[in-house]
PDB file of C-alpha atoms in Angstrom:
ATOM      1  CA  UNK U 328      46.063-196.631  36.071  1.00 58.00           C
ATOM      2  CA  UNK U 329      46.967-198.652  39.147  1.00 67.00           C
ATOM      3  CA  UNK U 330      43.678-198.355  41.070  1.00 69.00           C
ATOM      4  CA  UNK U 331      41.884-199.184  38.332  1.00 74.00           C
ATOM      5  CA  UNK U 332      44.077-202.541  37.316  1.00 82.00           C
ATOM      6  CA  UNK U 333      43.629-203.286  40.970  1.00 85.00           C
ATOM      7  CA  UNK U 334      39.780-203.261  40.259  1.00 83.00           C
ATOM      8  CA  UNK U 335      39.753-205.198  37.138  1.00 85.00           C
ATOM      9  CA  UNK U 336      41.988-207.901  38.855  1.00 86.00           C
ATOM     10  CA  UNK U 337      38.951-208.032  42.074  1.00 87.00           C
ATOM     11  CA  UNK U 338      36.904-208.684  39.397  1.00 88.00           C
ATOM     12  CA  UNK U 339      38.830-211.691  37.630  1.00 89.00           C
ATOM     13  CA  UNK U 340      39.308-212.829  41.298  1.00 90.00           C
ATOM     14  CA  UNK U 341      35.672-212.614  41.882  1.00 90.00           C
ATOM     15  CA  UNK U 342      35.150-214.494  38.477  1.00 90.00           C
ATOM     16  CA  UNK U 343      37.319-217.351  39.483  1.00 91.00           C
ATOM     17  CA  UNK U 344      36.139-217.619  43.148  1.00 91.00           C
ATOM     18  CA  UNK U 345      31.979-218.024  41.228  1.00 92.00           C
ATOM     19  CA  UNK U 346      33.512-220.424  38.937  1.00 92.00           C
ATOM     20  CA  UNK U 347      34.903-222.265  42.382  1.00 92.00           C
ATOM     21  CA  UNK U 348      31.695-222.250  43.664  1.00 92.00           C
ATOM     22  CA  UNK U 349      30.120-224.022  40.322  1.00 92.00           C
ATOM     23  CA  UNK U 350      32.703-226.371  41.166  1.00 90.00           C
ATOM     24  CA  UNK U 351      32.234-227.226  44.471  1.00 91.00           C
ATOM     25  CA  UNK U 352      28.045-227.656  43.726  1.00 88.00           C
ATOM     26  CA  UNK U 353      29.316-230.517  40.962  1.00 88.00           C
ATOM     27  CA  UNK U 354      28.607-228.878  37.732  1.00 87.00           C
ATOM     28  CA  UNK U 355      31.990-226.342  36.486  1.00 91.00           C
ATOM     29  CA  UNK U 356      30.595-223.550  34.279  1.00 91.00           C
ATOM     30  CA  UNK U 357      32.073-220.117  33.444  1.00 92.00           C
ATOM     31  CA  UNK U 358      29.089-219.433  32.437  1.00 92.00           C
ATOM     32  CA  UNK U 359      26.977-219.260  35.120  1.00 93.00           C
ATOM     33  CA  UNK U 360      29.718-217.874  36.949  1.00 93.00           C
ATOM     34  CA  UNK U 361      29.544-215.039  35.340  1.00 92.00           C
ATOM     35  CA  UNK U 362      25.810-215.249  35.501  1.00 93.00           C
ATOM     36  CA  UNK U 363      25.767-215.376  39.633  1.00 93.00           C
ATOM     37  CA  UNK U 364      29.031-212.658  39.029  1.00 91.00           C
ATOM     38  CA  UNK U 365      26.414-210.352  37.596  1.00 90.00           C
ATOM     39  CA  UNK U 366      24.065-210.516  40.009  1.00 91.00           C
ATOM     40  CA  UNK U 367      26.490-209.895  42.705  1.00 90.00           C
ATOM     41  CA  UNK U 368      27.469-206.602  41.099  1.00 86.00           C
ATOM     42  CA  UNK U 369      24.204-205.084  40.759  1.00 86.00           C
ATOM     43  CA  UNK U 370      23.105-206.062  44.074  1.00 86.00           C
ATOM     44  CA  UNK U 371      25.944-204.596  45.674  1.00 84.00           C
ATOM     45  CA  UNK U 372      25.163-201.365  43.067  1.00 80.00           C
ATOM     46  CA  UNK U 373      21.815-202.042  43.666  1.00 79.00           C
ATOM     47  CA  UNK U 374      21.178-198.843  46.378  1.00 79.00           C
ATOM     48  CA  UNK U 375      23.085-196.423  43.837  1.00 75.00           C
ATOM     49  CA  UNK U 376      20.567-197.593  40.896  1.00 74.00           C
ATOM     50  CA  UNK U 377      17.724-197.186  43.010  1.00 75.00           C
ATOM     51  CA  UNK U 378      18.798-193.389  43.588  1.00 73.00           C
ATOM     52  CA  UNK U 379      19.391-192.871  39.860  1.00 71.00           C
ATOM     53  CA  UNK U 380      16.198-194.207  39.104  1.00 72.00           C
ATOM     54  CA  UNK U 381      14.090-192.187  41.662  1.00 70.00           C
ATOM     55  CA  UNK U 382      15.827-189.408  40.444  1.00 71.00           C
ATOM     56  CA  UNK U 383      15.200-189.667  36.921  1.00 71.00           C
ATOM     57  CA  UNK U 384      11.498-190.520  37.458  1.00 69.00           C
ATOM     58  CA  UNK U 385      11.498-187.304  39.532  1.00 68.00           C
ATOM     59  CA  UNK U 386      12.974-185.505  37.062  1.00 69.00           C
ATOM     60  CA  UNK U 387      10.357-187.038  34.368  1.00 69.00           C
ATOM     61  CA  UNK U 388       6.954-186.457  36.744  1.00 67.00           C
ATOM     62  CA  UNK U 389       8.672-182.525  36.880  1.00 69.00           C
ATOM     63  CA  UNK U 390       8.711-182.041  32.936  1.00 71.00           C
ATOM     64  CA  UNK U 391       5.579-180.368  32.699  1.00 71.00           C
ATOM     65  CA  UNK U 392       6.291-177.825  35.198  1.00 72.00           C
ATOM     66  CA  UNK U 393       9.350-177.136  34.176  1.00 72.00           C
ATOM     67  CA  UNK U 394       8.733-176.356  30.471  1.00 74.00           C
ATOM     68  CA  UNK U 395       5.883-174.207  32.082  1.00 76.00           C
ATOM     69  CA  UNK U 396       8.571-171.987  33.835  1.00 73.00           C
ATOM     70  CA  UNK U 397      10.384-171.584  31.085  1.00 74.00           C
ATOM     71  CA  UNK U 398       7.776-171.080  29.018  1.00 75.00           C
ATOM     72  CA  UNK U 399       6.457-168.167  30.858  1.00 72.00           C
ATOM     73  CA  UNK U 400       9.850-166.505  31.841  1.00 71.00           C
ATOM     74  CA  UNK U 401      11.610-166.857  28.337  1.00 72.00           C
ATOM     75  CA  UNK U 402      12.977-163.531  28.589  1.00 73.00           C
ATOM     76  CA  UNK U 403      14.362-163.928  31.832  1.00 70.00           C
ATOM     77  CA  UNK U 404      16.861-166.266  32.454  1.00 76.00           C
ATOM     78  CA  UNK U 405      18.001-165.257  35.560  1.00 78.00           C
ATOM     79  CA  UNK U 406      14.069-165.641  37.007  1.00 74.00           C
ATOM     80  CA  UNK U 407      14.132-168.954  35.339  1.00 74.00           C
ATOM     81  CA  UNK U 408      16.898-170.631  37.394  1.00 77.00           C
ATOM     82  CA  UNK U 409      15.354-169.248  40.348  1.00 76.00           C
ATOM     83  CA  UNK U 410      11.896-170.537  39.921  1.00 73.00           C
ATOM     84  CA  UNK U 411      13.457-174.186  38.732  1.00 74.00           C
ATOM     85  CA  UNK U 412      15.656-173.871  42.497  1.00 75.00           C
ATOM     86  CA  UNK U 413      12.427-173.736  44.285  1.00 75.00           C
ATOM     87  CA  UNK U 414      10.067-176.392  42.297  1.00 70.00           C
ATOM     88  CA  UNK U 415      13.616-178.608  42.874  1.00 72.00           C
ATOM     89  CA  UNK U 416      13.517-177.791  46.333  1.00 71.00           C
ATOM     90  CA  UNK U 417       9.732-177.492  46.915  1.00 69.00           C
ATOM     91  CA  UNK U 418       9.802-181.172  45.572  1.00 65.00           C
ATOM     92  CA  UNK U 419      12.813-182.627  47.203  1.00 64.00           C
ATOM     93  CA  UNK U 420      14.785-183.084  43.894  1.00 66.00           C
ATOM     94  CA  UNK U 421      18.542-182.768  43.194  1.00 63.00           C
ATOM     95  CA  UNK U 422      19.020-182.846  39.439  1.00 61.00           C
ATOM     96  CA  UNK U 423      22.795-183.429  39.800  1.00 59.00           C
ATOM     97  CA  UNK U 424      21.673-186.602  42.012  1.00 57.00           C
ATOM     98  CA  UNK U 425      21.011-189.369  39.232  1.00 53.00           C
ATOM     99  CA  UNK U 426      24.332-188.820  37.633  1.00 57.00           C
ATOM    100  CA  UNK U 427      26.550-189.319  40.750  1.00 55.00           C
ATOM    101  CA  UNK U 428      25.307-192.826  41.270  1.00 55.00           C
ATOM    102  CA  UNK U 429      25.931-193.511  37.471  1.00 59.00           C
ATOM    103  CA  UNK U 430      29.508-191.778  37.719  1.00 65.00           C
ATOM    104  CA  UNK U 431      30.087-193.774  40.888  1.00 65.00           C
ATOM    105  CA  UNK U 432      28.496-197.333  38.732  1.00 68.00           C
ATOM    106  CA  UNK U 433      31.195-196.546  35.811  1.00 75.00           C
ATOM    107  CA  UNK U 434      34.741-197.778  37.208  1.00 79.00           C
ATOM    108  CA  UNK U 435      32.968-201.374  37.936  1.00 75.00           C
ATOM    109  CA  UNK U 436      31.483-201.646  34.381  1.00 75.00           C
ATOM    110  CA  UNK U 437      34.280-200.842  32.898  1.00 82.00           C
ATOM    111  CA  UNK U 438      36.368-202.884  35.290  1.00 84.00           C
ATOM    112  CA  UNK U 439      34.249-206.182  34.462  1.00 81.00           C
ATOM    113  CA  UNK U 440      34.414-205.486  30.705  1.00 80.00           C
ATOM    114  CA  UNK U 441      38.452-205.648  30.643  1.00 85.00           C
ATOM    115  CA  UNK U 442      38.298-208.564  33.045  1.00 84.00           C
ATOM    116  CA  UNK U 443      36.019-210.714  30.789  1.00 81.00           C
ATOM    117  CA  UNK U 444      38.128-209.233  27.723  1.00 79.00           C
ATOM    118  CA  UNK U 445      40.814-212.230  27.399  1.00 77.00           C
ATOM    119  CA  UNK U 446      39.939-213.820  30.515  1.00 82.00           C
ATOM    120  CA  UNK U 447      42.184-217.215  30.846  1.00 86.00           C
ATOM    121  CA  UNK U 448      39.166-219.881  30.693  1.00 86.00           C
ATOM    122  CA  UNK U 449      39.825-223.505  31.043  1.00 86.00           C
ATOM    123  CA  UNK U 450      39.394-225.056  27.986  1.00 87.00           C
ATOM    124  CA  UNK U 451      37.935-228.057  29.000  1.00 87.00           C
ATOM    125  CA  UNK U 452      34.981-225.863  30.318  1.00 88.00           C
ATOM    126  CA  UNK U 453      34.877-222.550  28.220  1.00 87.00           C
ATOM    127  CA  UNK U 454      31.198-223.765  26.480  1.00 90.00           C
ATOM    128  CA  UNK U 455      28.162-222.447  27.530  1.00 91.00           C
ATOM    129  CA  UNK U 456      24.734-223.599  26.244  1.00 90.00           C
ATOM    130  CA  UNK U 457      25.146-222.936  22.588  1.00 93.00           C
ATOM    131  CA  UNK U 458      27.922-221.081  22.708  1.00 91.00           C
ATOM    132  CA  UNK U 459      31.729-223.132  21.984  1.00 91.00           C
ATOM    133  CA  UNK U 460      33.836-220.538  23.538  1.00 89.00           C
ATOM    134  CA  UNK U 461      32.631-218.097  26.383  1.00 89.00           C
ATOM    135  CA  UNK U 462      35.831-216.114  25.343  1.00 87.00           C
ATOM    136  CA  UNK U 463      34.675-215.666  21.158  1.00 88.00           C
ATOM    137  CA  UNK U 464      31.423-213.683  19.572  1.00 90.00           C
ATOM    138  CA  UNK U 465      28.101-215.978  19.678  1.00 92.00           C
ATOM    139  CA  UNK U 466      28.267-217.682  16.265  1.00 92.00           C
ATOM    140  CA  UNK U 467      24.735-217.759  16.031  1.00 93.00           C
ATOM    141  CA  UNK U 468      24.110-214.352  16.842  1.00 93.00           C
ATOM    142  CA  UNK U 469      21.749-215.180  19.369  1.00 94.00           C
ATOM    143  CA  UNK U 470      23.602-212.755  22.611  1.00 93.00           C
ATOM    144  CA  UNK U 471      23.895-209.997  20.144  1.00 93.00           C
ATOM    145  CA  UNK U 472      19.691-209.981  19.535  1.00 94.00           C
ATOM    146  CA  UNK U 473      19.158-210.785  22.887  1.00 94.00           C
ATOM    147  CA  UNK U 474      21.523-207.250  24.157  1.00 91.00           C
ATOM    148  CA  UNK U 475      19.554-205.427  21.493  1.00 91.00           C
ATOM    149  CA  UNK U 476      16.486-206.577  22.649  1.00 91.00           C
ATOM    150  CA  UNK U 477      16.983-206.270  26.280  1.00 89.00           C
ATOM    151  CA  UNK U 478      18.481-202.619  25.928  1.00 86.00           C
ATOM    152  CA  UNK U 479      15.690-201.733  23.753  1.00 87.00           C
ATOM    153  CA  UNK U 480      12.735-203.098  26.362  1.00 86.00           C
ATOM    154  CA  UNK U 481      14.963-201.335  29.042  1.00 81.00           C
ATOM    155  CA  UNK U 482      15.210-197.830  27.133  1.00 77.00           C
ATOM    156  CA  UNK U 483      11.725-197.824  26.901  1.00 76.00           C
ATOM    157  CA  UNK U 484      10.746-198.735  30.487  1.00 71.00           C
ATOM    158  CA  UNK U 485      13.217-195.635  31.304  1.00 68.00           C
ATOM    159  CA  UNK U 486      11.859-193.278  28.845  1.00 64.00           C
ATOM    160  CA  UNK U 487       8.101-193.827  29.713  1.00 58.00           C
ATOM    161  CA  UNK U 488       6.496-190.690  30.916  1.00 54.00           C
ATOM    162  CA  UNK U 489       9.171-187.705  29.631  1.00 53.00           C
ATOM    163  CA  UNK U 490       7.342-185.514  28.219  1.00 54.00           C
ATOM    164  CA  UNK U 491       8.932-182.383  25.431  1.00 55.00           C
ATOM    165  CA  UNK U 492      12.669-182.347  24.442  1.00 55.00           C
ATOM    166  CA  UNK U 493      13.197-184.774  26.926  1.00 56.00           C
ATOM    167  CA  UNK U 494      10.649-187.434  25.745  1.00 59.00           C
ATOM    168  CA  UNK U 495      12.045-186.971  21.576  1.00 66.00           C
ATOM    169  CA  UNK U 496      15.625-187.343  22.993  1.00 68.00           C
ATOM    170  CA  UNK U 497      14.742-190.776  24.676  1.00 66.00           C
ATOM    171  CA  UNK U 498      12.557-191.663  22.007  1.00 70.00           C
ATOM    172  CA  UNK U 499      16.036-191.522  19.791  1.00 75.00           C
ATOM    173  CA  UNK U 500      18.324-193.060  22.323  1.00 73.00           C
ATOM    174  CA  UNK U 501      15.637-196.195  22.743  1.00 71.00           C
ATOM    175  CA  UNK U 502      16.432-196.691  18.717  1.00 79.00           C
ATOM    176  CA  UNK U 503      19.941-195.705  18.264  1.00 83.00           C
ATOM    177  CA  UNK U 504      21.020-197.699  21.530  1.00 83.00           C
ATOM    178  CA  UNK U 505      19.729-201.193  21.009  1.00 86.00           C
ATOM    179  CA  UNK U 506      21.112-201.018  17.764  1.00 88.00           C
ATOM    180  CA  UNK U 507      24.801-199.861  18.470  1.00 88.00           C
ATOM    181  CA  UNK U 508      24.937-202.388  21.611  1.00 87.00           C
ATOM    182  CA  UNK U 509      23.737-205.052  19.317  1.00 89.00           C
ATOM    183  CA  UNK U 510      26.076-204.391  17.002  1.00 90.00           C
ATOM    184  CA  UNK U 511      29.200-204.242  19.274  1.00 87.00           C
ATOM    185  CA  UNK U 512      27.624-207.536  20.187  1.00 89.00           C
ATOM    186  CA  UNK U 513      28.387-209.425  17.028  1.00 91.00           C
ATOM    187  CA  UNK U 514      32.415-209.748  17.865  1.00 89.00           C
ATOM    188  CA  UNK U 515      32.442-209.147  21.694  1.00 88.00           C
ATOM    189  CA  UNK U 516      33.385-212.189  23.730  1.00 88.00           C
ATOM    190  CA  UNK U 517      30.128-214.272  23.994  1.00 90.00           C
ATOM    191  CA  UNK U 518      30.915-214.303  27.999  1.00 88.00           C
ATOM    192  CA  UNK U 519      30.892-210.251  28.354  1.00 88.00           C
ATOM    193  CA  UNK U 520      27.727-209.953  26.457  1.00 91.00           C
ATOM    194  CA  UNK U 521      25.871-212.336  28.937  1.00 92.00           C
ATOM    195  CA  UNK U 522      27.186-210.033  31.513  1.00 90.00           C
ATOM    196  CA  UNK U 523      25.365-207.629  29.542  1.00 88.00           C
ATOM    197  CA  UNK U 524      22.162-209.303  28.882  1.00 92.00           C
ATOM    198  CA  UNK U 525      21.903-210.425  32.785  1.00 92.00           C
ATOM    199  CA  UNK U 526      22.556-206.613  33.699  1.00 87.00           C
ATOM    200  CA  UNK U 527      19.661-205.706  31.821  1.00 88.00           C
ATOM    201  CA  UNK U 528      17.173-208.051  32.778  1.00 90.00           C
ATOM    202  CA  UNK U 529      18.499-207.919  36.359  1.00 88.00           C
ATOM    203  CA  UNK U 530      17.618-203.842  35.741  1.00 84.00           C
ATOM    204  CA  UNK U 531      14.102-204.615  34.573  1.00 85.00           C
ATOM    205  CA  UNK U 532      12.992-206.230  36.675  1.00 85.00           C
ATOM    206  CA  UNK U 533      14.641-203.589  39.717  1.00 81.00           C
ATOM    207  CA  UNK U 534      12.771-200.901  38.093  1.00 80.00           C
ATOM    208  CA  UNK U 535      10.017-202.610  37.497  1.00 78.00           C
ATOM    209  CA  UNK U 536       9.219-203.042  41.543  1.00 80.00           C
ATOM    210  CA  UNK U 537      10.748-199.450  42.200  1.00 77.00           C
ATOM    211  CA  UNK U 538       8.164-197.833  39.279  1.00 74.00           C
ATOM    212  CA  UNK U 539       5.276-199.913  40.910  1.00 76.00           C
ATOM    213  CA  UNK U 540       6.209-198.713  44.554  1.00 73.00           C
ATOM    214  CA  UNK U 541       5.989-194.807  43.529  1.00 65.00           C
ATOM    215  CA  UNK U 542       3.282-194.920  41.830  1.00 66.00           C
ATOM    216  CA  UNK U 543       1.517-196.791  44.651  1.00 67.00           C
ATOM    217  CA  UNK U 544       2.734-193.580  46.769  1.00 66.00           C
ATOM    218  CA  UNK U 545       2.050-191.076  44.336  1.00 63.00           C
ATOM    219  CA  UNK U 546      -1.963-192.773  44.179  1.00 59.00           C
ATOM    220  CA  UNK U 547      -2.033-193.201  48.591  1.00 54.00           C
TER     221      UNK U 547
END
């Protein structure tokens, strides 16, 4: 698609204008351009996520009364969906609201994965740290544990406090996840899984401060 080539070629632009920064401050590196590249992203995303995640921690704190409804209309349906309108209402909750931000999020991940896929590095500076080409898999495996562990820590910050079918669905996702982005890991380009790893910990740490701020207004 056109509009979305024109979005994956903002992004290699926006790689090579970070990498002209590293250059200007005397030290060229791909990799941290792609570090600071990151951080851009998700702090331009960074309202949308915060919406997601008050939603989903909405939806999490709401468990209990909602299995509660259903529990004591099971035979109704109809009664069901009317009684789940007005806790969403009574509540200020839109279910439907921490999937648009995600929907909206999509287009740029996916945009920055096919710009870091084959991206034309200079070879005098493709190395990073460890790592002998920013455009091949980590040969010592370290990025791949590091995206497993990161997605793992992160699943599990998410997941804390669902409760029911909601909490055993999580509880699968936080072990199935880590291990299928790890994996991918092992022969993605070693620059696009430090994209990863950065989103993650960049995530953490946003959740983190927006976990600790509700629950120092739920407790006021």
């Amino acid at each position: 698609m056109e509009i979305f080539q024109v979005l994956v070629d903002f992004m290699r632009e926006s790689l090579a204008y970070c990498y002209q920064l590293t250059q200007m401050a005397g030290f060229p590196s791909y990799g941290v351009a792609i570090i600071v590249l990151t951080i851009l992203i998700k702090a331009i995303l960074a309202p949308l996520t915060v919406k997601q995640i008050k939603s989903m921690k909405g939806m999490q704190e709401l468990q209990p009364r909602m299995k509660a409804i259903q529990d004591k209309y099971k035979n109704d349906p109809q009664k069901v969906q009317q009684e789940m309108a007005t806790l969403y209402k009574e509540m200020g909750i839109n279910p439907l609201s921490g999937c648009l931000p995600l929907l909206v999020q999509m287009p740029f991940l996916i945009a920055i994965y096919w710009a870091l896929q084959g991206y034309p590095y200079d070879p005098a500076y493709e190395s990073f740290l460890w790592l002998p080409s920013l455009g091949e898999a980590d040969p010592l495996y370290i990025l791949p544990v590091l995206s497993a562990i990161s997605t793992y820590i992160m699943s599990k910050q998410t997941s804390a406090g669902a409760t029911g079918a909601a909490a055993s669905q999580q509880k699968m996702m936080a072990i199935f996840m880590p291990l299928f982005i790890g994996y991918i890991s092992l022969t993605f380009p070693s620059g696009l899984v430090i994209y990863w790893v950065v989103s993650n910990v960049f995530q953490l740490v946003q959740q983190h401060f927006i976990y600790k701020s509700l629950d120092e207004k739920k407790g006021a």
